[in-house]
């Protein structure tokens, strides 16, 4: 029988006395210890025995969603040195969006603003994937609402948990494609340092990287501090055989310099109260050269971000806990672009994408009553969140665009987990049966009020096999850049664009839109996890997902306004009887008033049509596919073991701009995710030597931008890494080791595609990298 429960009012009264952190993913999970060297220590016995998995706020809940875990040791074994590299290798992630190396011609949503690395699950955009640090939010990066995951030092990380499923019912806005939770090391003791030198064999990208992490633990707490430094030279068009169409000094991969520091600590204050803090600071500079010999630009942004997340945790008794978390952060991308025509005078453009974020949240979690399979547990709470952005652009000393806005939101959530049957019940044909349900209400004053539910079911007929499924609603609030970037209004001759007879005019608007509403999604998943007891170490899982994502924000007309009048599918975007007062209001809010190119005075009675090509909630996307994973680990005797891991994703994505236009294929076309992607890795490990071989497969793509469709053949790259222990340690963690890694061993090169201008990158830079074969050597020590 369960112990006597405290009443909810009593718990709320107790919780109001203290601060405590938001429930986050398994921060205290042990990762092994090295006697006499640096070690990650487990928590004290009896503390945090039931952990919280990303995608839930309830301790001990069995995940109904697919959860992929990527450990620091796995990342290091492949020779990767930052979280951007690691997440781009995941088949569920897309390299487009905000990532270094994205070239011209890939579209506005793939613009490389500051060489950051944002996770982009399913290719739905960095702003549709929520990235967390120890379960709390970080400020947005630059313009597109993503988070720079490479700003977090790898040395401080324990693991990354990825939930590629809608999770707004748990976390709120942005968790449409899924959640990525970076979990820091806890109770690390000692000092660990590493350094790596590497370069592309075709030239360029000489990289220097070093990191240092130090931690200590005492009876009532612990702290770690990690620092990371990285610098790489750029790659120019002259250094690659497939970029001869570009100006030789143009950059196809930016040069970068990066510093990052992370601190994470916790302290038992007595009285069942624990204080916690996470601090992250990062600074990055980069340089990209572009243009032509006649007109060249130098793009040199500087990014600085800072986040502090203090929290307190109170154990209320009877297995209840109260948590309150505060977050304060900022992320500033300072622009510096020099445009130099030949002949002519150079023009300097400066500005800032200055983001800020703050939040405060109180939550409680604990058992309600006993069920046959365990305690029914509940989590509930609420809070406040604020996001702000100050944008400015100054061209040649003259301001051209600016805004400074803040968005506030208030939220409340509840989640319940009902374990009807557990393995301890020893029932035939039902090893486990649990149901979870959650609901979140969010209020964005002046924009929207939303309620997002989620249901999850886990059924295991036998210990070897678990079946799971989820249904959820999710949403993404429009980015402040989408809303408040100034718009322009033009008066054009209607007859030139097919909008009306001679003598009449067309009012055409383009740019941001303050009246945007949230994007909304419905998600289904169904999957299984198979762990046969007859074959220890083998695991097989697969998950079907189906997402309908509506009210997507975009500018529907990508070319001339005439497109809308030649295709009846755009008719819903055209107002042939615009209201004169509404037009006056629109013109009054425009950046430059009414820009008249009609050749006649503005007369509202002579306006034949109004075409609104600002950012609007218009598109519908359907995303379907399968994620599959196979893992196998076998001990070979002695200190040797073998690991095999295969992770694949099959994806179908279609988009419909309006109900009257046909749906178009996205997945499998250039500048979108391929329909099939796979990463396989095999490793052999002993106390002295560790060897890993990886295969990265990218499915075929089609370039449908021109009259003749071009098919790009599938591609595969092979990676090789090896580590040798000069001074072995315990638990396969050497005290001192050397490493060698080779990415893209066979030096596979991108296939050429058509270009629309002299500065377009002549390959799909969202799916293929110009780095080529990259060889690196490293050293790592632990004390």
XYZ file of C-alpha atoms in Angstrom:
783
model
C 0.000 0.000 0.000
C 1.142 3.553 -0.694
C 1.926 5.827 2.251
C -0.539 8.475 3.302
C -0.634 11.368 0.827
C -0.513 15.037 1.627
C -3.381 17.090 0.247
C -2.776 19.234 -2.796
C -3.517 22.520 -0.956
C -0.928 21.589 1.688
C 1.608 20.807 -1.009
C 0.958 24.105 -2.785
C 1.412 25.993 0.452
C 4.732 24.229 1.080
C 5.919 24.808 -2.468
C 5.250 28.520 -2.254
C 8.003 28.805 0.374
C 10.848 27.846 -1.918
C 12.203 27.897 -5.409
C 12.772 24.629 -7.252
C 13.815 23.629 -10.753
C 11.645 22.453 -13.570
C 11.576 18.684 -13.916
C 14.142 17.912 -16.555
C 15.624 14.889 -18.181
C 17.600 12.562 -15.917
C 20.302 14.994 -14.971
C 21.651 12.696 -12.295
C 22.168 9.509 -14.321
C 25.594 7.986 -13.567
C 28.042 7.440 -16.393
C 30.717 5.376 -14.712
C 33.722 6.201 -12.549
C 37.480 5.942 -12.947
C 39.381 5.121 -9.786
C 42.247 7.518 -9.322
C 41.230 9.728 -12.234
C 38.478 12.076 -13.296
C 35.077 10.497 -12.793
C 31.373 11.060 -13.128
C 29.925 9.982 -9.793
C 26.435 8.625 -9.222
C 24.126 10.520 -6.956
C 23.819 9.634 -3.314
C 21.829 6.440 -2.670
C 18.147 7.130 -2.353
C 18.229 10.371 -4.289
C 16.677 10.759 -7.755
C 16.246 7.021 -8.130
C 13.251 7.589 -10.432
C 14.429 9.739 -13.303
C 12.472 11.905 -15.724
C 12.790 11.186 -19.433
C 12.590 14.016 -21.958
C 8.980 14.332 -23.100
C 7.468 13.975 -19.621
C 7.507 15.790 -16.288
C 6.717 12.683 -14.245
C 9.451 10.722 -12.502
C 9.593 7.080 -13.520
C 7.127 7.424 -16.404
C 7.663 5.001 -19.291
C 8.082 6.948 -22.533
C 5.312 6.465 -25.092
C 7.355 8.346 -27.717
C 10.511 7.239 -29.448
C 13.509 8.590 -27.500
C 16.973 8.594 -29.066
C 19.927 9.018 -26.727
C 23.317 10.189 -27.951
C 26.030 10.021 -25.284
C 29.164 12.136 -25.066
C 31.310 8.996 -25.254
C 29.651 8.024 -28.547
C 30.231 11.497 -29.989
C 33.889 11.540 -28.907
C 34.480 8.035 -30.310
C 33.520 9.251 -33.806
C 35.990 12.151 -33.678
C 33.302 14.843 -33.544
C 34.076 17.866 -31.394
C 30.811 19.822 -31.143
C 27.102 19.167 -30.821
C 26.358 20.703 -34.210
C 28.423 18.018 -35.927
C 26.835 15.318 -33.816
C 23.220 16.284 -34.462
C 23.721 16.895 -38.197
C 24.722 13.229 -38.499
C 21.330 12.069 -37.160
C 19.038 10.790 -39.955
C 16.030 12.529 -38.349
C 17.788 15.895 -38.575
C 18.163 18.061 -41.679
C 21.314 20.057 -42.392
C 19.346 22.981 -43.808
C 18.183 25.954 -41.816
C 20.794 27.728 -39.735
C 24.015 25.741 -40.152
C 27.557 26.598 -41.302
C 28.299 25.920 -44.954
C 24.813 26.732 -46.288
C 25.415 28.558 -49.554
C 23.493 30.961 -51.770
C 20.459 29.782 -53.712
C 19.059 27.557 -50.957
C 16.204 29.937 -50.121
C 15.555 32.465 -47.374
C 14.781 29.857 -44.690
C 18.232 28.344 -45.273
C 20.110 31.624 -44.981
C 23.364 31.289 -43.041
C 23.085 34.323 -40.767
C 25.923 33.714 -38.302
C 27.365 30.179 -38.800
C 25.465 28.791 -35.816
C 24.211 25.176 -35.715
C 20.485 24.664 -35.153
C 18.700 21.308 -34.956
C 16.068 20.960 -37.697
C 14.092 17.743 -37.114
C 12.141 16.504 -40.172
C 13.247 19.631 -42.039
C 10.339 21.610 -40.576
C 12.644 24.478 -39.639
C 14.879 25.244 -36.631
C 11.979 27.140 -35.059
C 9.829 23.963 -35.045
C 12.376 22.006 -32.958
C 12.622 22.937 -29.292
C 16.185 22.767 -27.939
C 16.617 22.611 -24.165
C 19.584 22.655 -21.792
C 18.953 20.496 -18.708
C 15.244 20.823 -19.442
C 15.108 24.630 -19.644
C 14.828 26.926 -22.624
C 17.575 29.029 -24.140
C 17.243 32.378 -25.965
C 16.624 32.228 -29.692
C 19.511 32.671 -32.095
C 19.472 35.365 -34.839
C 16.308 35.694 -36.966
C 14.738 32.272 -37.366
C 13.816 31.119 -33.862
C 16.334 28.285 -33.510
C 18.967 27.687 -30.821
C 22.710 27.379 -31.465
C 23.404 23.914 -30.044
C 27.109 24.176 -30.901
C 27.444 26.927 -28.265
C 27.265 24.244 -25.547
C 30.731 22.735 -24.846
C 30.795 19.018 -25.572
C 33.069 18.491 -22.553
C 30.217 19.539 -20.241
C 27.637 17.224 -21.812
C 26.542 13.852 -20.465
C 24.135 13.028 -23.304
C 21.537 14.368 -25.708
C 17.971 13.040 -25.670
C 15.944 13.514 -28.859
C 12.159 13.059 -28.965
C 11.015 13.453 -32.606
C 7.350 13.888 -31.678
C 5.007 16.793 -30.982
C 5.438 17.872 -27.356
C 3.716 21.251 -26.946
C 1.468 19.701 -24.276
C 4.622 19.369 -22.154
C 6.838 22.262 -23.227
C 4.674 24.753 -25.150
C 5.585 26.562 -28.360
C 8.144 25.258 -30.886
C 7.929 21.543 -30.002
C 6.185 20.594 -33.277
C 8.846 18.398 -34.882
C 10.198 17.385 -31.494
C 12.463 18.192 -28.567
C 16.232 18.020 -28.163
C 17.387 18.084 -24.551
C 21.105 18.546 -23.840
C 21.833 17.078 -20.414
C 24.980 18.200 -18.620
C 27.319 16.040 -16.574
C 26.547 15.962 -12.887
C 28.948 15.297 -10.023
C 32.002 15.046 -12.272
C 35.223 14.937 -10.257
C 38.693 15.758 -11.509
C 40.047 17.394 -14.639
C 39.676 16.306 -18.239
C 41.261 18.023 -21.236
C 41.418 17.309 -24.952
C 42.792 18.896 -28.100
C 42.426 18.148 -31.793
C 44.077 19.327 -35.016
C 42.613 18.527 -38.408
C 42.190 19.691 -41.997
C 40.438 18.861 -45.237
C 42.719 16.987 -47.608
C 41.439 19.021 -50.582
C 42.511 22.219 -48.828
C 41.032 24.656 -46.316
C 39.184 24.035 -43.061
C 42.307 23.734 -40.919
C 40.715 23.250 -37.506
C 42.113 23.679 -34.008
C 39.984 22.640 -31.072
C 40.622 22.301 -27.337
C 38.437 21.876 -24.293
C 38.840 21.607 -20.555
C 36.392 20.467 -17.904
C 36.944 20.496 -14.160
C 34.608 19.334 -11.441
C 34.491 18.658 -7.776
C 31.995 17.116 -5.417
C 31.477 17.457 -1.705
C 29.054 15.826 0.724
C 26.189 18.206 -0.023
C 26.760 19.256 -3.625
C 28.997 19.586 -6.621
C 30.020 21.830 -9.508
C 31.534 21.490 -12.971
C 33.029 24.148 -15.244
C 33.829 23.510 -18.911
C 35.557 25.645 -21.542
C 35.696 25.028 -25.277
C 37.742 26.753 -27.977
C 37.567 26.084 -31.694
C 38.923 27.797 -34.779
C 38.721 26.714 -38.387
C 39.889 28.304 -41.603
C 37.354 28.765 -44.377
C 37.086 26.916 -47.674
C 37.127 28.928 -50.896
C 35.664 28.074 -54.288
C 39.191 27.839 -55.710
C 39.880 24.880 -53.391
C 37.119 22.657 -54.818
C 36.870 21.296 -58.347
C 33.057 21.504 -58.420
C 32.755 25.239 -57.627
C 34.502 26.730 -60.651
C 31.345 28.702 -61.501
C 31.952 30.897 -58.447
C 34.426 33.696 -57.899
C 37.627 31.860 -56.784
C 37.887 33.686 -53.447
C 34.223 33.163 -52.558
C 33.635 31.207 -49.357
C 31.819 27.905 -49.537
C 32.516 27.226 -45.854
C 33.031 30.076 -43.354
C 36.031 30.642 -41.168
C 35.029 30.647 -37.498
C 36.423 31.284 -34.046
C 34.453 30.121 -31.035
C 34.728 30.358 -27.233
C 32.216 28.826 -24.815
C 32.014 28.358 -21.050
C 29.464 26.336 -19.083
C 28.996 26.076 -15.336
C 26.585 23.724 -13.609
C 26.273 23.226 -9.873
C 23.995 22.017 -7.102
C 24.008 22.434 -3.329
C 21.907 20.810 -0.622
C 20.755 23.676 1.619
C 19.220 21.445 4.266
C 15.593 20.970 5.102
C 15.155 18.900 1.903
C 15.962 21.982 -0.183
C 18.478 21.880 -3.036
C 19.781 24.837 -5.034
C 20.859 24.408 -8.671
C 22.308 26.654 -11.329
C 23.249 26.345 -15.008
C 25.230 29.109 -16.726
C 26.215 29.243 -20.399
C 28.313 31.872 -22.169
C 29.450 31.680 -25.800
C 31.046 33.972 -28.354
C 31.577 33.284 -32.049
C 33.036 35.280 -34.928
C 32.943 34.166 -38.539
C 33.760 35.435 -42.002
C 32.222 34.691 -45.389
C 33.313 36.206 -48.706
C 30.807 36.321 -51.562
C 29.679 38.073 -54.687
C 31.624 38.454 -57.929
C 34.692 40.339 -59.101
C 32.377 43.209 -60.043
C 30.607 43.376 -56.683
C 32.003 41.609 -53.650
C 30.831 41.429 -50.043
C 32.436 40.424 -46.764
C 30.011 39.071 -44.168
C 31.540 39.088 -40.664
C 28.939 38.659 -37.906
C 29.773 38.368 -34.229
C 27.530 36.365 -31.882
C 27.469 36.565 -28.104
C 25.042 34.603 -25.930
C 24.538 34.279 -22.208
C 22.036 32.263 -20.163
C 21.663 31.765 -16.438
C 19.088 29.352 -15.005
C 18.936 29.306 -11.186
C 16.540 26.952 -9.454
C 15.644 25.321 -6.166
C 14.175 21.896 -5.489
C 12.138 20.976 -2.435
C 11.181 17.447 -1.340
C 7.741 17.836 0.267
C 7.442 14.353 1.714
C 5.307 11.375 0.675
C 7.325 11.323 -2.568
C 6.026 14.757 -3.661
C 8.350 17.476 -4.885
C 7.978 21.131 -5.800
C 10.115 22.863 -8.377
C 10.574 26.440 -9.495
C 12.906 27.480 -12.291
C 13.972 30.887 -13.503
C 15.740 31.563 -16.798
C 17.326 34.780 -18.001
C 19.195 34.858 -21.301
C 20.226 36.852 -24.320
C 21.661 36.101 -27.741
C 23.024 38.913 -29.887
C 24.152 38.619 -33.495
C 25.923 41.820 -34.504
C 26.025 42.211 -38.263
C 28.906 43.663 -40.234
C 28.707 43.375 -44.013
C 30.963 45.305 -46.357
C 29.795 45.602 -49.979
C 32.446 46.700 -52.463
C 31.528 47.353 -56.120
C 34.240 47.628 -58.767
C 34.609 50.465 -59.486
C 32.882 52.208 -56.590
C 32.941 52.964 -52.890
C 32.523 50.332 -50.210
C 29.308 50.391 -48.160
C 29.153 49.041 -44.610
C 25.928 47.544 -43.284
C 25.669 46.993 -39.552
C 22.874 45.915 -37.274
C 21.777 43.418 -34.678
C 19.480 40.462 -34.198
C 19.332 40.940 -30.434
C 17.214 38.290 -28.713
C 16.336 38.127 -25.035
C 14.390 35.607 -22.973
C 13.160 35.232 -19.419
C 10.825 32.839 -17.672
C 9.640 31.705 -14.261
C 7.862 28.418 -13.638
C 6.500 26.571 -10.616
C 5.620 22.874 -10.757
C 4.662 20.019 -8.457
C 4.955 16.277 -9.037
C 3.992 13.257 -7.010
C 1.713 10.251 -6.520
C -2.082 10.443 -6.297
C -3.154 6.886 -5.525
C -2.002 3.316 -5.966
C -2.787 1.203 -9.022
C -1.954 -2.425 -9.634
C 1.108 -1.460 -11.673
C 2.331 1.269 -9.332
C 1.424 4.755 -8.208
C -0.695 6.987 -10.411
C 1.423 10.126 -10.589
C 0.595 13.664 -11.575
C 2.569 16.778 -12.484
C 1.070 20.237 -12.733
C 2.140 23.837 -12.611
C 2.307 27.117 -14.458
C 4.449 30.079 -15.241
C 5.342 33.108 -17.288
C 7.615 33.490 -20.287
C 8.885 36.513 -22.166
C 10.738 36.702 -25.478
C 12.045 39.897 -26.966
C 13.912 40.961 -30.072
C 15.623 44.223 -30.962
C 16.389 44.283 -34.676
C 18.264 47.004 -36.482
C 19.890 47.493 -39.872
C 22.021 50.522 -40.789
C 23.252 50.839 -44.388
C 26.084 53.281 -44.980
C 25.253 55.093 -41.758
C 21.544 55.417 -42.611
C 18.999 53.380 -40.615
C 16.893 51.238 -42.959
C 14.885 49.005 -40.617
C 14.419 48.592 -36.880
C 12.029 47.280 -34.249
C 12.185 46.360 -30.573
C 9.308 44.208 -29.342
C 8.569 41.827 -26.479
C 6.077 38.983 -26.417
C 4.635 37.722 -23.127
C 2.899 34.431 -22.464
C 1.306 32.748 -19.473
C 0.835 29.015 -19.196
C -0.505 26.214 -17.045
C -0.029 22.494 -17.526
C -1.060 19.153 -16.106
C 0.121 15.602 -16.756
C -0.951 12.241 -15.365
C 0.607 8.789 -15.727
C -1.471 5.682 -14.967
C 0.520 2.408 -14.709
C -2.307 -0.162 -14.785
C 0.014 -3.173 -15.091
C 3.740 -3.554 -14.475
C 6.117 -6.533 -14.767
C 5.788 -7.047 -11.004
C 2.156 -8.117 -11.509
C 3.284 -11.171 -13.549
C 0.082 -11.233 -15.632
C -0.171 -13.417 -18.766
C -0.195 -11.491 -22.081
C 0.216 -8.159 -20.256
C 3.699 -7.425 -19.021
C 3.100 -3.659 -18.926
C 0.157 -1.342 -19.603
C 0.284 2.369 -18.936
C -1.594 5.442 -20.109
C -0.386 9.017 -19.972
C -2.264 12.238 -20.654
C -1.189 15.860 -20.578
C -2.708 19.236 -21.329
C -1.145 22.668 -21.552
C -2.930 26.003 -21.781
C -1.021 28.991 -23.081
C -2.136 32.598 -23.364
C -0.365 35.025 -25.682
C -2.182 38.300 -24.952
C -3.324 39.986 -28.137
C -2.425 37.016 -30.355
C -3.903 33.680 -29.280
C -5.045 31.379 -26.506
C -4.242 27.723 -27.055
C -4.842 24.374 -25.375
C -2.668 21.478 -26.529
C -3.491 17.935 -25.366
C -1.424 14.776 -25.625
C -2.179 11.083 -25.036
C 0.306 8.214 -24.777
C -0.151 4.462 -24.474
C 2.416 1.744 -23.745
C 1.433 -1.932 -23.960
C 3.934 -4.770 -23.566
C 2.380 -8.216 -24.117
C 5.655 -9.889 -23.108
C 8.887 -8.578 -21.547
C 10.639 -8.708 -24.942
C 8.206 -6.462 -26.825
C 6.615 -3.093 -26.081
C 4.047 -1.391 -28.306
C 3.552 2.342 -27.945
C 1.564 5.156 -29.486
C 0.893 8.871 -29.071
C -1.574 11.482 -30.279
C -0.932 15.168 -29.734
C -1.618 18.721 -30.737
C 1.279 21.159 -31.000
C 1.868 24.737 -32.008
C 4.556 27.241 -32.849
C 4.147 30.941 -32.223
C 5.369 33.055 -35.171
C 8.841 34.435 -34.729
C 9.152 38.084 -33.845
C 11.164 38.570 -37.024
C 8.311 37.128 -39.106
C 5.862 39.441 -37.406
C 7.666 42.718 -37.004
C 10.128 42.941 -39.868
C 8.827 45.978 -41.677
C 6.679 45.525 -44.759
C 6.482 47.583 -47.926
C 3.423 48.570 -49.961
C 3.715 49.215 -53.707
C 1.285 50.756 -56.191
C 1.721 49.068 -59.576
C -0.027 49.287 -62.976
C -2.687 46.564 -62.868
C -2.579 45.767 -66.594
C 1.131 44.884 -66.493
C 0.460 42.024 -64.062
C -2.913 40.884 -65.368
C -4.713 42.318 -62.348
C -7.052 44.688 -64.165
C -7.631 46.933 -67.185
C -5.406 49.802 -68.219
C -5.732 52.839 -66.004
C -6.321 50.811 -62.869
C -3.756 49.939 -60.217
C -2.596 47.012 -58.097
C -1.704 47.398 -54.410
C 0.987 44.872 -53.533
C 2.355 44.285 -49.996
C 5.440 42.283 -49.046
C 7.366 41.733 -45.793
C 6.513 41.071 -42.157
C 3.007 40.871 -40.737
C 2.106 41.791 -37.128
C -1.257 39.994 -37.461
C 0.243 36.503 -37.729
C -1.242 33.683 -35.648
C 0.418 30.494 -34.321
C 1.097 27.550 -36.606
C -0.712 24.370 -35.468
C -0.050 20.667 -35.848
C -1.667 17.302 -35.173
C 0.657 14.329 -34.677
C 0.227 10.549 -34.491
C 2.935 8.001 -33.744
C 2.870 4.228 -33.399
C 5.889 2.068 -32.720
C 7.489 -0.884 -31.021
C 10.623 -1.724 -29.035
C 11.951 -5.272 -29.233
C 14.569 -6.515 -26.742
C 14.739 -10.318 -27.039
C 15.933 -11.925 -23.830
C 17.248 -14.825 -25.885
C 19.689 -12.410 -27.586
C 21.093 -10.124 -24.879
C 22.360 -6.803 -26.174
C 20.037 -6.713 -29.214
C 17.408 -3.998 -29.578
C 15.163 -3.218 -32.535
C 12.678 -0.371 -32.695
C 10.578 1.403 -35.293
C 8.123 4.294 -35.172
C 5.546 5.461 -37.711
C 4.768 9.176 -37.543
C 2.065 11.246 -39.223
C 1.937 15.034 -38.831
C -0.486 17.534 -40.334
C 1.039 20.986 -39.938
C -1.299 23.847 -40.872
C -1.243 27.652 -40.894
C 2.445 27.615 -41.771
C 3.855 31.104 -42.159
C 5.407 32.037 -45.493
C 5.285 34.494 -48.347
C 3.170 32.627 -50.900
C 4.441 34.301 -54.096
C 8.138 33.652 -54.644
C 8.424 35.460 -57.981
C 6.544 38.175 -59.841
C 3.083 39.303 -58.625
C 1.830 38.251 -62.066
C 2.085 34.631 -60.869
C -0.956 35.130 -58.629
C -3.138 36.377 -61.499
C -2.089 33.701 -63.976
C -2.884 30.797 -61.653
C -6.396 30.483 -60.202
C -4.937 28.585 -57.280
C -3.817 31.892 -55.779
C -7.271 33.504 -56.045
C -7.879 33.208 -52.288
C -4.955 35.588 -51.728
C -6.399 38.352 -53.933
C -8.958 40.953 -52.876
C -10.647 42.435 -55.954
C -12.728 44.859 -53.889
C -10.355 46.190 -51.233
C -11.728 48.512 -48.599
C -10.278 52.014 -48.913
C -9.980 52.481 -45.154
C -8.200 49.131 -44.789
C -5.755 50.174 -47.511
C -5.088 53.470 -45.736
C -4.307 51.586 -42.524
C -2.004 49.219 -44.401
C -0.159 52.106 -46.076
C 0.191 53.991 -42.791
C 2.041 51.037 -41.242
C 4.416 50.461 -44.157
C 8.127 51.179 -43.847
C 8.158 53.810 -46.578
C 4.477 54.591 -46.967
C 3.063 53.932 -50.429
C 5.804 53.388 -53.012
C 4.155 54.453 -56.256
C 5.436 52.823 -59.466
C 2.115 53.026 -61.324
C 2.741 56.238 -63.259
C -0.429 57.830 -61.865
C -1.672 59.337 -58.599
C -3.066 57.006 -55.966
C -6.859 56.814 -56.118
C -8.551 54.122 -53.990
C -11.435 53.954 -56.462
C -9.002 52.931 -59.212
C -7.482 50.028 -57.267
C -8.436 46.873 -59.181
C -6.926 44.413 -56.698
C -4.941 44.038 -53.514
C -2.378 41.215 -53.304
C -1.029 40.522 -49.809
C 2.337 38.773 -50.150
C 3.440 39.496 -46.608
C 4.132 36.628 -44.235
C 0.748 34.952 -43.768
C -0.657 31.789 -42.182
C -1.439 29.919 -45.373
C 0.417 26.665 -46.051
C -0.440 23.116 -45.004
C 2.226 20.416 -44.768
C 1.800 16.680 -44.314
C 4.770 14.791 -42.908
C 4.765 11.005 -42.764
C 7.446 8.403 -42.392
C 9.225 5.794 -40.321
C 12.166 5.994 -37.927
C 13.970 2.698 -37.318
C 16.840 1.681 -35.084
C 18.856 -1.472 -34.560
C 21.452 -1.812 -31.838
C 23.580 -4.752 -30.824
C 26.250 -5.045 -28.170
C 28.206 -8.204 -27.422
C 31.006 -8.898 -24.993
C 33.776 -10.881 -26.665
C 35.513 -11.904 -23.475
C 38.216 -10.251 -21.488
C 37.926 -6.504 -21.886
C 36.718 -6.583 -25.495
C 33.256 -5.841 -26.838
C 31.611 -4.985 -30.140
C 28.857 -2.449 -30.786
C 26.695 -2.084 -33.889
C 24.198 0.739 -34.285
C 21.979 1.439 -37.307
C 19.633 4.439 -37.391
C 17.466 5.200 -40.404
C 14.649 7.567 -41.367
C 12.177 7.408 -44.266
C 10.288 10.642 -44.879
C 7.444 11.891 -47.086
C 6.668 15.617 -46.935
C 4.200 17.530 -49.090
C 3.114 21.164 -48.986
C -0.025 22.892 -50.249
C 0.006 26.677 -50.390
C -3.749 27.153 -50.839
C -6.710 24.755 -51.088
C -6.914 25.490 -54.822
C -3.271 24.699 -55.577
C -1.898 21.164 -55.914
C 0.297 19.776 -53.160
C 3.993 19.697 -54.041
C 6.629 17.256 -52.877
C 9.299 18.585 -50.512
C 11.195 15.574 -49.148
C 13.418 14.114 -51.839
C 13.943 17.452 -53.624
C 16.945 19.765 -53.434
C 17.186 22.027 -50.379
C 14.863 19.671 -48.495
C 15.521 16.428 -46.574
C 16.010 13.262 -48.641
C 13.281 10.642 -48.497
C 15.707 8.150 -46.970
C 18.717 8.707 -44.754
C 20.760 6.255 -42.720
C 23.709 6.223 -40.360
C 25.351 2.952 -39.353
C 28.257 2.526 -36.970
C 30.293 -0.491 -35.862
C 32.812 -0.308 -33.051
C 35.327 -2.612 -31.385
C 36.541 -1.600 -27.956
C 39.053 -2.883 -25.474
C 40.930 -1.389 -22.559
C 43.714 -0.217 -24.886
C 42.213 0.267 -28.360
C 38.911 1.554 -29.651
C 38.064 1.485 -33.379
C 34.875 2.761 -35.020
C 33.638 2.663 -38.623
C 30.630 4.672 -39.733
C 28.497 4.789 -42.886
C 26.356 7.807 -43.812
C 23.810 7.291 -46.596
C 21.785 10.055 -48.245
C 19.016 9.027 -50.620
C 18.401 10.324 -54.118
C 17.195 13.895 -54.653
C 15.473 15.645 -57.539
C 16.021 19.199 -58.756
C 12.578 20.321 -59.959
C 13.305 24.037 -60.227
C 13.804 23.932 -63.988
C 11.863 22.583 -66.974
C 14.023 19.456 -67.066
C 14.013 17.529 -63.797
C 17.467 16.373 -62.746
C 17.976 13.367 -60.474
C 20.870 13.403 -58.007
C 22.105 9.902 -57.285
C 22.234 8.561 -53.720
C 25.513 9.133 -51.935
C 27.394 7.420 -49.140
C 30.374 8.460 -47.047
C 32.540 6.363 -44.745
C 34.050 7.576 -41.474
C 36.863 5.934 -39.532
C 38.135 6.673 -36.046
C 40.581 5.023 -33.653
C 41.722 5.683 -30.115
C 44.795 4.261 -28.386
C 45.249 4.368 -24.608
C 48.773 5.376 -23.615
C 47.759 5.133 -19.944
C 44.689 2.915 -19.478
C 42.037 3.653 -16.881
C 39.045 1.952 -15.330
C 35.757 1.311 -17.164
C 37.387 1.779 -20.598
C 38.132 5.454 -19.870
C 41.876 5.981 -20.494
C 43.909 8.327 -18.345
C 45.793 9.448 -21.472
C 44.922 8.579 -25.062
C 45.671 9.489 -28.678
C 43.068 9.502 -31.438
C 42.881 9.531 -35.220
C 39.683 10.240 -37.140
C 38.928 10.418 -40.851
C 35.551 11.707 -42.031
C 34.436 11.004 -45.604
C 37.302 8.540 -46.065
C 36.677 8.110 -49.816
C 36.358 11.877 -50.368
C 32.857 11.752 -51.858
C 31.946 15.037 -53.587
C 28.605 16.805 -54.112
C 26.845 16.431 -57.455
C 26.349 19.616 -59.480
C 22.937 21.267 -59.862
C 21.680 24.162 -61.968
C 22.067 27.739 -60.751
C 19.910 30.825 -61.214
C 22.724 33.355 -60.868
C 26.519 33.760 -60.753
C 26.678 33.640 -56.943
C 24.515 30.539 -56.422
C 26.332 27.586 -54.844
C 26.366 24.907 -57.601
C 25.396 22.003 -55.313
C 22.777 21.333 -52.642
C 24.579 22.798 -49.634
C 21.810 21.705 -47.238
C 22.434 17.993 -47.907
C 26.103 17.910 -48.954
C 29.175 19.411 -47.355
C 32.193 20.983 -49.105
C 34.506 19.753 -46.331
C 35.325 16.505 -48.154
C 37.829 14.134 -46.566
C 38.774 15.490 -43.145
C 41.668 14.037 -41.125
C 42.221 14.889 -37.474
C 44.516 13.795 -34.661
C 43.750 14.337 -31.012
C 44.909 13.816 -27.462
C 42.819 13.419 -24.310
C 43.817 13.246 -20.663
C 42.025 12.701 -17.361
C 43.323 13.473 -13.890
